[in-house]
Every structure is written in structure tokens, then in C-alpha cells.
């Protein structure tokens, strides 16, 4: 017997159909609609202002790329442009109908947001801007420091290379492999002189003045002391430190003291005394 | 700056504070100046009657209220809407246990013909009803992504009670249910001309856009005549659930197939 038993037939629900009573909607709209003047309603239905993108070869067709609702920036920009289109379309009409759109500067009235609120907003914007500028400056400084460091290392390395080159050249000359002094830029090349002096002379032409050089030679830069006094033919022949007047005992007249210094000695005075008697 | 109420003297350029007459300082050009001064002082003492340029004919009144159990964001949104729409009236919270058609009676008592009712469930979901009170259609929405006026990222400002410009997406003209919604939104959100609490300027624009099967609402301030805009807020997204033929009841005219209940 084909009697119905529980579990024999399973109840299947059909796919849910969403109610869409188009006729009902249209009728409702017709009843509900109020024929107000446009000035009362101030509504406008327009798409967004088309954005000025690069040159488009295809003409702008109806279905422009749909705005991706997930892309926040694009979405908000499309709302902004829709509002712009509406404003641009409506303003001339409003001016024609003599509806004011600009608030005169001496018209004081209550605003939707209080002044306190606007102050808060302004402060927040300023703080944001200041923070951004600060971070920009910090970034620039960091970049500058990096660059400066790079430049500094380069200069130091260059100096090292030059010094090494100079030393090589000097050694060559010392050992007699080459007798050309081209590597020096117009600097004298005494053996006594320290290598540092030579290198320095190259870099700074003027360098320290004669007095300083003399003192440097005599007192400064430890390395010079070692080789400063040699009994060689050259040092023997070197009469640059010979002062004739000093050698002959003349010269150097002290600013004359009074004749009281010319007092003769004891013995002379006694002789004089005895003679005078 | 103390916000002063608009003096109803008609015309536009009415300063709230008159600069002190300089005639008191300069005595020599006295005679004609004195007379003008006296006339002005008299003028100031007399409180002129309200001079409206036109009569308020479009008598729309919106009742904006909510159920119990709303959270702070909803409450602020409701307050913002009340502030932006001078033709609105407020009411106390309604108990959710009462049936919805009680709202029609409340509207009638307050002499309102439209209603915005916020219903909060489980302290998370917010539903909004827009309805035309005695017989007209009503619609239920799920509200998402609420940002209120007080958020600091929205830097624009507008006059309280100024009339808005309403801007709709072309998609509102294509489908019949969107057309009905557009008419409902226009009647609710547009401030009637010459409403006593309204300001005569048009300085902000409401945008309604259909995107991703939802209606997005934005409010922009018009700064320049060349359509430079700044957002004022509030912002919200309406997800249509159903459209009913009657107010808070009646046969269903449209059901949104893309709507997914947040509880599922």
C-alpha cells in the first residue's frame, strides 16, 4: 500500500522569491507623489562629473568602469564628483529663481557645528600638519646625514690614497730610483724635512708662515727631532744660523741703564782712593 | 563669538550687531546727521514684526525618534538629523514591545506626516524606518557605517536649518523601487521653503548614491561657486530590506534579494 509514512517524502522548499511588485510600486508612487515645484524640493539627479583622466581613444560610453565599493578613495571621490555635478547644474537655476546661495559676511547665525567644535577640528588639522612637517624634516636630516657620511668617507679615503701615493714617491726619490721631483708641487725636499711636511705642502701651498715653519721644525712634530741634527757636510756647510755680531761679541746693546752701572770694581776703587790721597 | 539668532527682518544682509554710529564723535556735520541718528535709534528700539518673503506652504513635519536600547552613535546620529532638518520633531523613546502601528498614532498626535524611526536590536544592529504616516508607503533599512557630525575628520560646517540641495544617482530613475524611495527621500529630507526655523540659504548638499545595492548618504558643504566641497557629515549607509505599501505594515511591495540579515 502506498500510504504516506513519515520520512518517506521530504519537504523541499522552493527557492525564495523576493517580492517585487512592480505594478504595485508604480501605483503607490503615483498616489504618493506630490507635485511640488522644483524650488520646494531642490533635487537633482545626475551622475558624477567625469574625471579628467589621460587621453582616451575610445569615446566615453555609458558604462564607465564601475566604482569598486571596496576602494574607499575611489568611492568617496565618486560621491564628491556627484555632488559637484549637482552643484554645478543647480547654481545657475537657483540664481535665476533668486534663491540666495552665498551667506553674506555680516550674517551671523547659528551653525550646525559649534565654534568650539570647529576650534577642535582646526587644532587637530594643525597638529597633523606640524607632525607631518616634523617627520619630513627628520627624514631629510637622516638622508642628509647619510649623504654627508658618504661624502666624508670618500674624502678620507681620497686623502689616504694621496698620502700613500706621496709616500711612495718620496721613498722612490730617497732610494734614488727617480730623481724627478714632479710629485711635489713646488715644495722643497730636504731629507730632514718630515714626510708630513711634504704632503702638507702639496695640499696647502701657503701653509704656515716662515716663523711657524721654523718653530715647527725646531719644536714640533716629534718625528722631526730625530733627524734634525746630523753632522753631515750639509749641516757643516749650513751657516744660516751664524750671527756675525753675536759671534764677535758686538751688538745687542741693552737699552742704556744709568751710569750707576759703570761703577768700577772694589780693587779699582781702592787704587783710586789711594791715588787720590 | 556668541551665536545669535537670525533677526526676522526679511532681506539678507542684516547684521546681528550694528556698529556704533560715528556721528557721536563728529559733531560739525551735525544737523542732518543727528536726525538720521535719531531715526536709527528709534528703529533699533522698535522690534519689527517678522517679514517673510513668502508663505510656508509645504507643510511637512517629520517625527524623528527611536526605540529603547540604542547606543551613543545612534543617539548622536538622531540628534544630528534633528539639527539638520528644522522641520523635524522629537519624541520620547518607544518601547519595543509595542506594535509598530502605534507609531502612526504617535505621528498623528504630533501632527506629523512623515516619520523616521530608529530601531536598535541587541545593541548592535540598527534598523531605520522611513514612512509616510497615514497611508503611504514605508521602507525598512539596515543602517551601517555611521559617522556622526562630531567626528574631527569632517571639517565642513553649515548653517543650522539651511535648506539642502538633494543630489541623486541616475540609478534612482532606473528601477521602480528606487524611484519610490527617491520620492520618499525627497519629501523627507528637503526642508520646506519659508519654514520658520529655516535659513534662506542653500549652502549644503545631501548626496544619495546607489552602490553595491546600498544607498550611501553624504553631506557636503558648498564653499565656492565653482563647486568646491567639504564634507560636513553625518554619513551612513542604508541597506534596503523591504518596502511596504502601508505605513509600518501592509502588503510588501518589494523585498531586497541582496539583503542578508546580520544575525545569520
Short mmCIF file of C-alpha atoms in Angstrom, two decimals:
data_model
loop_
_atom_site.label_atom_id
_atom_site.label_comp_id
_atom_site.label_asym_id
_atom_site.label_seq_id
_atom_site.Cartn_x
_atom_site.Cartn_y
_atom_site.Cartn_z
CA UNK A 1 0.00 0.00 0.00
CA UNK A 2 1.34 3.33 -0.89
CA UNK A 3 0.45 5.04 2.31
CA UNK A 4 2.33 8.10 3.28
CA UNK A 5 4.70 7.45 6.09
CA UNK A 6 6.78 9.98 7.91
CA UNK A 7 10.20 10.16 6.41
CA UNK A 8 9.08 8.90 3.03
CA UNK A 9 8.73 12.29 1.46
CA UNK A 10 10.98 15.10 2.31
CA UNK A 11 9.58 18.61 2.17
CA UNK A 12 11.70 20.74 -0.10
CA UNK A 13 11.33 24.45 -0.01
CA UNK A 14 11.45 26.13 -3.34
CA UNK A 15 13.89 28.93 -3.88
CA UNK A 16 12.75 32.00 -2.05
CA UNK A 17 11.31 34.53 -4.38
CA UNK A 18 11.84 38.12 -3.46
CA UNK A 19 8.66 40.07 -3.78
CA UNK A 20 8.93 42.65 -6.50
CA UNK A 21 5.54 44.04 -7.20
CA UNK A 22 6.45 46.45 -9.97
CA UNK A 23 2.90 47.44 -10.71
CA UNK A 24 2.16 47.91 -7.07
CA UNK A 25 5.25 50.07 -6.72
CA UNK A 26 4.32 52.21 -9.66
CA UNK A 27 0.79 52.66 -8.46
CA UNK A 28 1.99 53.54 -4.99
CA UNK A 29 4.39 56.04 -6.39
CA UNK A 30 1.68 57.63 -8.48
CA UNK A 31 -0.54 58.03 -5.44
CA UNK A 32 2.20 59.15 -3.14
CA UNK A 33 3.86 61.64 -5.41
CA UNK A 34 3.32 65.27 -4.61
CA UNK A 35 3.63 67.69 -7.43
CA UNK A 36 5.70 70.31 -5.75
CA UNK A 37 7.59 72.99 -7.53
CA UNK A 38 11.20 72.29 -8.08
CA UNK A 39 12.11 75.15 -5.75
CA UNK A 40 10.47 73.34 -2.87
CA UNK A 41 12.24 70.11 -3.44
CA UNK A 42 15.64 71.20 -4.75
CA UNK A 43 16.50 67.80 -6.06
CA UNK A 44 18.68 66.87 -8.99
CA UNK A 45 19.56 63.50 -10.47
CA UNK A 46 22.92 63.48 -12.15
CA UNK A 47 25.85 61.21 -12.50
CA UNK A 48 29.25 62.29 -11.23
CA UNK A 49 31.41 64.76 -13.10
CA UNK A 50 33.57 62.70 -15.42
CA UNK A 51 37.09 62.68 -14.14
CA UNK A 52 39.82 64.18 -16.27
CA UNK A 53 41.95 61.14 -16.95
CA UNK A 54 44.51 60.82 -19.74
CA UNK A 55 43.59 60.95 -23.42
CA UNK A 56 41.08 58.25 -24.09
CA UNK A 57 40.94 56.75 -27.52
CA UNK A 58 37.53 55.17 -27.09
CA UNK A 59 34.66 57.58 -26.64
CA UNK A 60 33.13 57.74 -23.24
CA UNK A 61 30.39 55.18 -23.28
CA UNK A 62 27.58 54.78 -20.83
CA UNK A 63 29.12 52.11 -18.70
CA UNK A 64 32.29 53.66 -17.39
CA UNK A 65 34.31 51.49 -15.14
CA UNK A 66 32.05 50.75 -12.22
CA UNK A 67 33.18 52.18 -8.95
CA UNK A 68 34.56 49.48 -6.74
CA UNK A 69 32.78 49.87 -3.42
CA UNK A 70 35.73 48.39 -1.59
CA UNK A 71 38.11 51.02 -2.88
CA UNK A 72 37.46 53.76 -0.35
CA UNK A 73 39.19 56.58 -2.14
CA UNK A 74 37.55 55.93 -5.48
CA UNK A 75 34.17 55.60 -3.87
CA UNK A 76 34.40 58.81 -1.91
CA UNK A 77 35.71 60.61 -4.97
CA UNK A 78 32.72 59.41 -6.96
CA UNK A 79 30.37 60.78 -4.28
CA UNK A 80 32.27 64.05 -4.30
CA UNK A 81 32.03 64.32 -8.04
CA UNK A 82 28.34 63.54 -7.99
CA UNK A 83 27.79 66.34 -5.54
CA UNK A 84 29.91 68.63 -7.69
CA UNK A 85 27.89 67.83 -10.78
CA UNK A 86 24.71 68.57 -8.88
CA UNK A 87 26.01 71.89 -7.58
CA UNK A 88 27.26 73.00 -10.97
CA UNK A 89 23.95 72.15 -12.57
CA UNK A 90 21.79 73.77 -9.95
CA UNK A 91 23.54 77.03 -9.10
CA UNK A 92 22.56 78.90 -12.25
CA UNK A 93 18.99 77.76 -11.79
CA UNK A 94 18.94 78.97 -8.22
CA UNK A 95 20.33 82.31 -9.21
CA UNK A 96 17.60 82.60 -11.76
CA UNK A 97 14.99 81.87 -9.14
CA UNK A 98 16.64 84.38 -6.83
CA UNK A 99 17.37 81.89 -4.12
CA UNK A 100 20.49 83.03 -2.30
CA UNK A 101 23.37 80.62 -2.02
CA UNK A 102 26.08 82.75 -0.52
CA UNK A 103 25.94 83.84 3.03
CA UNK A 104 26.92 87.49 3.43
CA UNK A 105 29.83 88.12 5.74
CA UNK A 106 27.84 90.09 8.28
CA UNK A 107 25.11 87.50 8.61
CA UNK A 108 25.61 85.83 11.97
CA UNK A 109 23.53 82.81 12.69
CA UNK A 110 23.78 79.53 14.47
CA UNK A 111 25.78 76.92 12.68
CA UNK A 112 25.40 73.20 12.71
CA UNK A 113 28.71 72.73 14.45
CA UNK A 114 29.55 74.96 17.36
CA UNK A 115 32.59 77.22 17.34
CA UNK A 116 34.19 75.04 19.95
CA UNK A 117 33.89 72.06 17.67
CA UNK A 118 35.42 73.97 14.78
CA UNK A 119 38.29 75.03 17.00
CA UNK A 120 38.92 71.42 17.89
CA UNK A 121 38.94 70.49 14.23
CA UNK A 122 41.31 73.29 13.39
CA UNK A 123 43.69 72.30 16.16
CA UNK A 124 43.66 68.70 15.04
CA UNK A 125 44.45 69.71 11.47
CA UNK A 126 47.28 71.95 12.62
CA UNK A 127 48.72 69.23 14.83
CA UNK A 128 48.60 66.81 11.95
CA UNK A 129 50.34 69.24 9.65
CA UNK A 130 53.03 70.00 12.23
CA UNK A 131 53.66 66.30 12.77
CA UNK A 132 53.95 65.73 9.05
CA UNK A 133 56.41 68.60 8.64
CA UNK A 134 58.45 67.33 11.55
CA UNK A 135 58.66 63.86 10.11
CA UNK A 136 59.59 65.33 6.72
CA UNK A 137 62.39 67.32 8.31
CA UNK A 138 63.62 64.30 10.23
CA UNK A 139 63.63 62.25 7.06
CA UNK A 140 65.54 64.93 5.20
CA UNK A 141 68.03 65.21 8.01
CA UNK A 142 68.58 61.50 8.03
CA UNK A 143 69.08 61.47 4.29
CA UNK A 144 71.48 64.40 4.56
CA UNK A 145 73.44 62.71 7.29
CA UNK A 146 73.70 59.58 5.23
CA UNK A 147 74.90 61.55 2.28
CA UNK A 148 77.27 63.57 4.43
CA UNK A 149 78.71 60.42 5.91
CA UNK A 150 79.20 59.02 2.46
CA UNK A 151 80.96 62.15 1.29
CA UNK A 152 83.14 62.22 4.40
CA UNK A 153 84.29 58.64 3.95
CA UNK A 154 85.07 59.37 0.34
CA UNK A 155 87.17 62.38 1.21
CA UNK A 156 89.05 60.49 3.89
CA UNK A 157 89.75 57.65 1.54
CA UNK A 158 90.94 60.05 -1.09
CA UNK A 159 93.31 61.63 1.39
CA UNK A 160 94.66 58.22 2.39
CA UNK A 161 95.26 57.34 -1.20
CA UNK A 162 97.04 60.59 -1.86
CA UNK A 163 99.22 60.14 1.19
CA UNK A 164 100.14 56.63 0.18
CA UNK A 165 101.00 57.84 -3.28
CA UNK A 166 103.09 60.63 -1.89
CA UNK A 167 104.95 58.34 0.44
CA UNK A 168 105.74 56.01 -2.40
CA UNK A 169 107.07 58.81 -4.48
CA UNK A 170 109.17 60.16 -1.65
CA UNK A 171 110.61 56.76 -0.88
CA UNK A 172 111.44 56.32 -4.51
CA UNK A 173 113.26 59.58 -4.54
CA UNK A 174 115.03 58.77 -1.31
CA UNK A 175 116.17 55.47 -2.63
CA UNK A 176 117.26 57.17 -5.77
CA UNK A 177 115.02 55.37 -8.20
CA UNK A 178 113.87 58.56 -9.67
CA UNK A 179 115.37 61.97 -9.47
CA UNK A 180 112.42 63.91 -10.59
CA UNK A 181 110.66 65.95 -8.00
CA UNK A 182 107.48 66.32 -10.01
CA UNK A 183 105.32 64.83 -7.36
CA UNK A 184 105.85 67.79 -5.18
CA UNK A 185 104.02 70.89 -6.07
CA UNK A 186 106.77 73.43 -5.74
CA UNK A 187 107.80 72.29 -2.28
CA UNK A 188 111.47 71.97 -1.21
CA UNK A 189 112.57 68.47 -0.48
CA UNK A 190 115.18 68.35 2.30
CA UNK A 191 115.74 64.90 3.75
CA UNK A 192 115.47 66.40 7.19
CA UNK A 193 112.02 67.53 6.50
CA UNK A 194 109.38 65.15 7.66
CA UNK A 195 107.20 63.40 5.17
CA UNK A 196 104.21 65.03 6.66
CA UNK A 197 105.51 68.40 5.76
CA UNK A 198 105.90 67.36 2.16
CA UNK A 199 102.41 66.03 1.92
CA UNK A 200 101.06 69.05 3.64
CA UNK A 201 102.98 71.34 1.38
CA UNK A 202 101.24 69.76 -1.56
CA UNK A 203 97.79 70.28 -0.19
CA UNK A 204 98.20 73.72 1.22
CA UNK A 205 100.51 75.89 -0.84
CA UNK A 206 100.75 78.75 1.53
CA UNK A 207 100.77 76.63 4.60
CA UNK A 208 102.12 78.01 7.87
CA UNK A 209 104.32 81.10 7.60
CA UNK A 210 108.11 81.12 7.96
CA UNK A 211 108.13 81.68 11.69
CA UNK A 212 105.71 78.86 12.23
CA UNK A 213 107.65 76.60 9.96
CA UNK A 214 110.85 77.36 11.87
CA UNK A 215 109.22 76.61 15.16
CA UNK A 216 107.60 73.51 13.79
CA UNK A 217 110.93 72.40 12.61
CA UNK A 218 112.60 73.09 15.91
CA UNK A 219 109.98 72.04 18.41
CA UNK A 220 107.01 70.36 16.91
CA UNK A 221 106.01 67.08 15.34
CA UNK A 222 108.07 64.56 17.18
CA UNK A 223 109.40 62.89 14.11
CA UNK A 224 111.48 65.88 13.16
CA UNK A 225 113.57 65.75 16.27
CA UNK A 226 115.19 62.54 15.32
CA UNK A 227 116.71 63.75 12.16
CA UNK A 228 117.18 67.40 12.99
CA UNK A 229 120.83 67.37 13.99
CA UNK A 230 123.19 65.45 11.84
CA UNK A 231 126.81 66.17 11.46
CA UNK A 232 126.94 65.98 7.73
CA UNK A 233 128.62 68.05 5.13
CA UNK A 234 125.41 69.86 4.61
CA UNK A 235 124.92 70.75 8.25
CA UNK A 236 128.55 71.80 8.42
CA UNK A 237 128.18 73.99 5.41
CA UNK A 238 124.95 75.40 6.67
CA UNK A 239 125.82 78.81 8.05
CA UNK A 240 122.29 80.12 8.12
CA UNK A 241 122.27 80.35 11.87
CA UNK A 242 125.51 82.33 12.07
CA UNK A 243 125.03 85.78 13.51
CA UNK A 244 128.19 87.78 12.98
CA UNK A 245 127.56 90.41 15.56
CA UNK A 246 126.81 87.91 18.21
CA UNK A 247 129.87 85.92 17.32
CA UNK A 248 132.15 88.97 17.60
CA UNK A 249 130.55 90.00 20.79
CA UNK A 250 129.09 93.13 19.43
CA UNK A 251 125.59 94.20 19.04
CA UNK A 252 122.76 93.71 21.37
CA UNK A 253 123.10 96.94 23.23
CA UNK A 254 120.70 96.78 26.00
CA UNK A 255 118.62 99.90 26.49
CA UNK A 256 121.18 102.00 28.38
CA UNK A 257 120.85 101.95 32.11
CA UNK A 258 122.15 104.91 34.11
CA UNK A 259 125.81 105.35 34.69
CA UNK A 260 125.48 103.82 38.10
CA UNK A 261 126.22 100.52 36.49
CA UNK A 262 129.57 101.91 35.38
CA UNK A 263 130.74 101.88 38.95
CA UNK A 264 134.20 100.40 38.93
CA UNK A 265 135.08 97.35 40.94
CA UNK A 266 136.45 97.26 44.52
CA UNK A 267 140.10 96.99 43.69
CA UNK A 268 139.96 99.77 41.21
CA UNK A 269 138.14 101.95 43.65
CA UNK A 270 140.78 101.39 46.34
CA UNK A 271 143.54 102.13 43.97
CA UNK A 272 141.79 105.30 43.04
CA UNK A 273 141.32 106.14 46.65
CA UNK A 274 144.94 105.62 47.45
CA UNK A 275 145.98 107.57 44.40
CA UNK A 276 143.58 110.30 45.19
CA UNK A 277 145.11 110.64 48.69
CA UNK B 1 31.53 84.62 19.09
CA UNK B 2 28.11 84.21 20.57
CA UNK B 3 25.74 82.66 18.11
CA UNK B 4 22.81 84.96 17.71
CA UNK B 5 19.51 84.03 16.28
CA UNK B 6 18.58 85.37 12.93
CA UNK B 7 16.51 88.51 13.21
CA UNK B 8 13.46 88.26 11.04
CA UNK B 9 13.68 91.47 9.22
CA UNK B 10 13.49 89.99 5.78
CA UNK B 11 16.22 90.75 3.29
CA UNK B 12 19.55 89.17 3.56
CA UNK B 13 22.27 91.47 4.71
CA UNK B 14 21.05 92.12 8.20
CA UNK B 15 23.90 92.46 10.64
CA UNK B 16 23.34 90.97 14.05
CA UNK B 17 25.38 93.69 15.69
CA UNK B 18 25.12 97.22 14.38
CA UNK B 19 28.33 99.23 14.51
CA UNK B 20 28.05 102.21 16.85
CA UNK B 21 27.23 105.40 14.99
CA UNK B 22 30.25 107.55 14.45
CA UNK B 23 28.04 110.62 14.45
CA UNK B 24 28.62 110.92 18.15
CA UNK B 25 32.25 111.71 17.51
CA UNK B 26 31.94 114.15 14.68
CA UNK B 27 29.77 116.98 15.80
CA UNK B 28 30.31 119.51 12.97
CA UNK B 29 28.22 117.85 10.26
CA UNK B 30 25.61 117.80 12.95
CA UNK B 31 22.16 118.64 11.81
CA UNK B 32 21.24 116.14 9.12
CA UNK B 33 23.35 113.51 10.84
CA UNK B 34 21.51 113.95 14.11
CA UNK B 35 18.19 113.36 12.51
CA UNK B 36 19.37 110.22 10.84
CA UNK B 37 20.80 109.11 14.15
CA UNK B 38 17.54 109.62 15.94
CA UNK B 39 15.63 107.78 13.31
CA UNK B 40 18.05 104.90 13.57
CA UNK B 41 17.82 104.74 17.33
CA UNK B 42 14.09 104.62 17.13
CA UNK B 43 14.38 101.92 14.58
CA UNK B 44 16.55 99.93 16.90
CA UNK B 45 14.19 100.24 19.80
CA UNK B 46 11.20 99.13 17.83
CA UNK B 47 11.09 95.40 17.33
CA UNK B 48 9.94 94.91 13.79
CA UNK B 49 7.49 92.19 13.05
CA UNK B 50 8.53 89.12 11.12
CA UNK B 51 8.73 89.84 7.47
CA UNK B 52 8.75 86.73 5.40
CA UNK B 53 9.23 86.93 1.74
CA UNK B 54 6.72 84.19 1.19
CA UNK B 55 4.33 81.93 2.94
CA UNK B 56 5.19 78.50 4.21
CA UNK B 57 3.00 76.23 2.19
CA UNK B 58 4.71 72.88 2.09
CA UNK B 59 3.67 71.59 5.48
CA UNK B 60 5.91 68.63 6.00
CA UNK B 61 6.70 67.60 9.51
CA UNK B 62 8.99 64.73 10.29
CA UNK B 63 8.89 62.80 13.52
CA UNK B 64 12.35 61.52 14.45
CA UNK B 65 12.59 59.17 17.38
CA UNK B 66 13.93 55.82 18.39
CA UNK B 67 13.26 52.72 20.37
CA UNK B 68 14.94 51.89 23.64
CA UNK B 69 18.33 50.26 23.70
CA UNK B 70 20.19 52.47 21.27
CA UNK B 71 23.84 53.22 21.68
CA UNK B 72 25.65 56.52 21.69
CA UNK B 73 26.36 56.58 17.99
CA UNK B 74 22.74 56.17 17.07
CA UNK B 75 21.72 58.81 19.54
CA UNK B 76 24.18 61.27 18.07
CA UNK B 77 23.06 60.45 14.56
CA UNK B 78 19.50 61.13 15.56
CA UNK B 79 20.45 64.44 17.13
CA UNK B 80 22.42 65.39 14.03
CA UNK B 81 19.45 64.66 11.82
CA UNK B 82 17.20 66.70 14.05
CA UNK B 83 19.63 69.59 13.83
CA UNK B 84 19.97 69.44 10.08
CA UNK B 85 16.24 69.23 9.47
CA UNK B 86 14.38 72.13 11.03
CA UNK B 87 11.07 70.60 10.04
CA UNK B 88 11.56 67.71 12.42
CA UNK B 89 10.07 66.93 15.77
CA UNK B 90 11.42 64.78 18.54
CA UNK B 91 9.67 62.28 20.73
CA UNK B 92 10.49 60.04 23.64
CA UNK B 93 11.78 56.54 23.23
CA UNK B 94 9.27 53.94 22.40
CA UNK B 95 9.15 50.56 23.98
CA UNK B 96 9.92 47.84 21.52
CA UNK B 97 7.23 45.64 22.90
CA UNK B 98 4.53 47.81 21.36
CA UNK B 99 3.41 47.03 17.89
CA UNK B 100 4.64 49.21 15.14
CA UNK B 101 1.34 50.65 14.04
CA UNK B 102 1.24 52.52 17.35
CA UNK B 103 3.75 54.82 15.72
CA UNK B 104 1.06 56.00 13.34
CA UNK B 105 -0.97 57.22 16.25
CA UNK B 106 2.02 58.98 17.76
CA UNK B 107 2.58 60.74 14.46
CA UNK B 108 -0.99 61.83 14.33
CA UNK B 109 -0.82 63.21 17.83
CA UNK B 110 2.22 65.24 16.95
CA UNK B 111 0.68 66.33 13.68
CA UNK B 112 3.49 64.88 11.63
CA UNK B 113 3.11 63.34 8.27
CA UNK B 114 6.45 61.58 7.89
CA UNK B 115 8.45 59.55 10.29
CA UNK B 116 12.00 58.37 10.79
CA UNK B 117 12.10 55.65 13.40
CA UNK B 118 15.36 54.10 14.60
CA UNK B 119 15.10 50.63 15.98
CA UNK B 120 18.05 49.10 17.76
CA UNK B 121 18.22 45.37 18.29
CA UNK B 122 20.65 43.50 20.51
CA UNK B 123 22.55 46.74 20.99
CA UNK B 124 24.34 46.19 17.73
CA UNK B 125 22.07 46.31 14.72
CA UNK B 126 20.33 49.50 13.82
CA UNK B 127 17.26 49.49 11.64
CA UNK B 128 15.70 52.62 10.25
CA UNK B 129 12.12 53.00 9.12
CA UNK B 130 11.16 55.78 6.74
CA UNK B 131 7.48 56.19 6.45
CA UNK B 132 4.71 58.42 5.22
CA UNK B 133 2.36 58.41 8.12
CA UNK B 134 -1.31 57.92 7.44
CA UNK B 135 -1.49 55.70 4.37
CA UNK B 136 1.64 55.99 2.39
CA UNK B 137 4.49 53.63 1.77
CA UNK B 138 7.16 52.82 4.27
CA UNK B 139 10.58 51.26 3.98
CA UNK B 140 12.83 49.46 6.40
CA UNK B 141 16.61 49.72 6.17
CA UNK B 142 19.60 48.34 7.94
CA UNK B 143 21.97 51.18 8.80
CA UNK B 144 25.71 50.67 8.65
CA UNK B 145 28.91 52.67 8.75
CA UNK B 146 27.59 55.52 10.84
CA UNK B 147 29.84 58.56 11.23
CA UNK B 148 28.39 61.49 13.13
CA UNK B 149 28.80 65.24 12.83
CA UNK B 150 31.15 65.37 15.76
CA UNK B 151 33.94 63.42 14.11
CA UNK B 152 37.00 65.53 13.70
CA UNK B 153 37.77 64.39 10.19
CA UNK B 154 34.73 66.15 8.81
CA UNK B 155 35.79 69.72 8.59
CA UNK B 156 32.86 71.45 6.92
CA UNK B 157 30.14 73.45 8.59
CA UNK B 158 26.81 74.80 7.53
CA UNK B 159 24.05 76.98 8.83
CA UNK B 160 21.70 75.26 11.19
CA UNK B 161 18.48 74.75 9.35
CA UNK B 162 19.58 75.88 5.95
CA UNK B 163 17.93 74.23 3.01
CA UNK B 164 19.80 71.36 1.41
CA UNK B 165 20.28 70.53 -2.20
CA UNK B 166 19.49 66.88 -2.84
CA UNK B 167 21.59 65.00 -5.34
CA UNK B 168 20.64 61.55 -6.55
CA UNK B 169 22.39 58.92 -8.59
CA UNK B 170 20.94 58.18 -12.03
CA UNK B 171 20.34 54.65 -10.78
CA UNK B 172 17.40 56.02 -8.81
CA UNK B 173 15.47 56.56 -12.00
CA UNK B 174 16.03 53.15 -13.44
CA UNK B 175 14.26 50.77 -11.12
CA UNK B 176 10.71 51.31 -9.79
CA UNK B 177 11.55 50.61 -6.19
CA UNK B 178 14.38 53.10 -6.30
CA UNK B 179 12.03 55.64 -7.84
CA UNK B 180 9.65 55.22 -4.95
CA UNK B 181 12.47 55.52 -2.47
CA UNK B 182 13.71 58.64 -4.21
CA UNK B 183 10.31 60.28 -3.83
CA UNK B 184 10.19 59.32 -0.18
CA UNK B 185 13.68 60.67 0.45
CA UNK B 186 12.93 63.91 -1.34
CA UNK B 187 9.83 64.52 0.69
CA UNK B 188 11.54 63.72 3.95
CA UNK B 189 14.89 65.41 3.56
CA UNK B 190 14.07 68.60 1.71
CA UNK B 191 13.39 71.50 4.03
CA UNK B 192 10.23 73.35 3.08
CA UNK B 193 10.70 76.81 1.72
CA UNK B 194 9.91 79.63 4.14
CA UNK B 195 9.77 77.28 7.08
CA UNK B 196 10.03 79.50 10.16
CA UNK B 197 13.07 77.73 11.51
CA UNK B 198 14.92 77.53 8.24
CA UNK B 199 17.63 79.77 6.90
CA UNK B 200 17.13 81.09 3.41
CA UNK B 201 20.47 79.99 2.01
CA UNK B 202 21.29 76.85 0.15
CA UNK B 203 24.74 76.02 1.36
CA UNK B 204 25.00 72.29 1.62
CA UNK B 205 24.13 69.25 -0.47
CA UNK B 206 22.95 65.78 0.50
CA UNK B 207 24.11 63.02 -1.84
CA UNK B 208 22.34 59.72 -2.16
CA UNK B 209 24.18 57.16 -4.26
CA UNK B 210 23.30 53.61 -5.11
CA UNK B 211 26.39 51.46 -4.88
CA UNK B 212 26.73 47.78 -4.15
CA UNK B 213 22.93 47.55 -3.69
CA UNK B 214 23.02 50.02 -0.86
CA UNK B 215 22.22 53.69 -0.54
CA UNK B 216 25.13 55.83 0.60
CA UNK B 217 24.39 59.18 2.24
CA UNK B 218 26.88 62.05 2.38
CA UNK B 219 26.54 65.70 3.34
CA UNK B 220 28.82 68.29 1.75
CA UNK B 221 29.24 72.00 2.35
CA UNK B 222 29.37 74.22 -0.71
CA UNK B 223 32.29 76.56 -0.25
CA UNK B 224 32.80 78.14 -3.62
CA UNK B 225 30.55 78.78 -6.54
CA UNK B 226 32.78 76.55 -8.63
CA UNK B 227 31.67 73.54 -6.62
CA UNK B 228 34.48 73.22 -4.11
CA UNK B 229 33.05 70.97 -1.43
CA UNK B 230 33.97 69.89 2.06
CA UNK B 231 32.28 67.11 3.92
CA UNK B 232 30.19 68.06 6.93
CA UNK B 233 28.80 64.73 7.99
CA UNK B 234 26.93 62.68 9.16
CA UNK B 235 27.47 59.66 6.98
CA UNK B 236 25.63 56.42 6.83
CA UNK B 237 24.79 53.54 4.54
CA UNK B 238 21.27 52.22 4.13
CA UNK B 239 20.68 48.63 3.16
CA UNK B 240 17.09 48.24 1.99
CA UNK B 241 15.19 45.34 3.48
CA UNK B 242 11.56 45.76 2.46
CA UNK B 243 9.11 48.29 1.14
CA UNK B 244 5.59 48.14 2.48
CA UNK B 245 2.52 49.63 0.97
CA UNK B 246 1.13 50.90 4.23
CA UNK B 247 2.79 52.80 7.00
CA UNK B 248 4.61 50.32 9.23
CA UNK B 249 2.61 47.47 7.82
CA UNK B 250 0.57 46.44 4.88
CA UNK B 251 1.42 44.26 1.93
CA UNK B 252 5.05 44.00 0.92
CA UNK B 253 5.73 45.78 -2.30
CA UNK B 254 9.40 44.96 -2.61
CA UNK B 255 11.90 42.76 -0.87
CA UNK B 256 15.58 43.17 -1.41
CA UNK B 257 17.11 39.91 -2.62
CA UNK B 258 20.63 41.08 -1.81
CA UNK B 259 19.87 41.75 1.80
CA UNK B 260 21.45 39.40 4.32
CA UNK B 261 20.30 39.66 7.87
CA UNK B 262 23.17 40.46 10.22
CA UNK B 263 22.14 37.74 12.61
CA UNK B 264 22.66 34.85 10.23
#
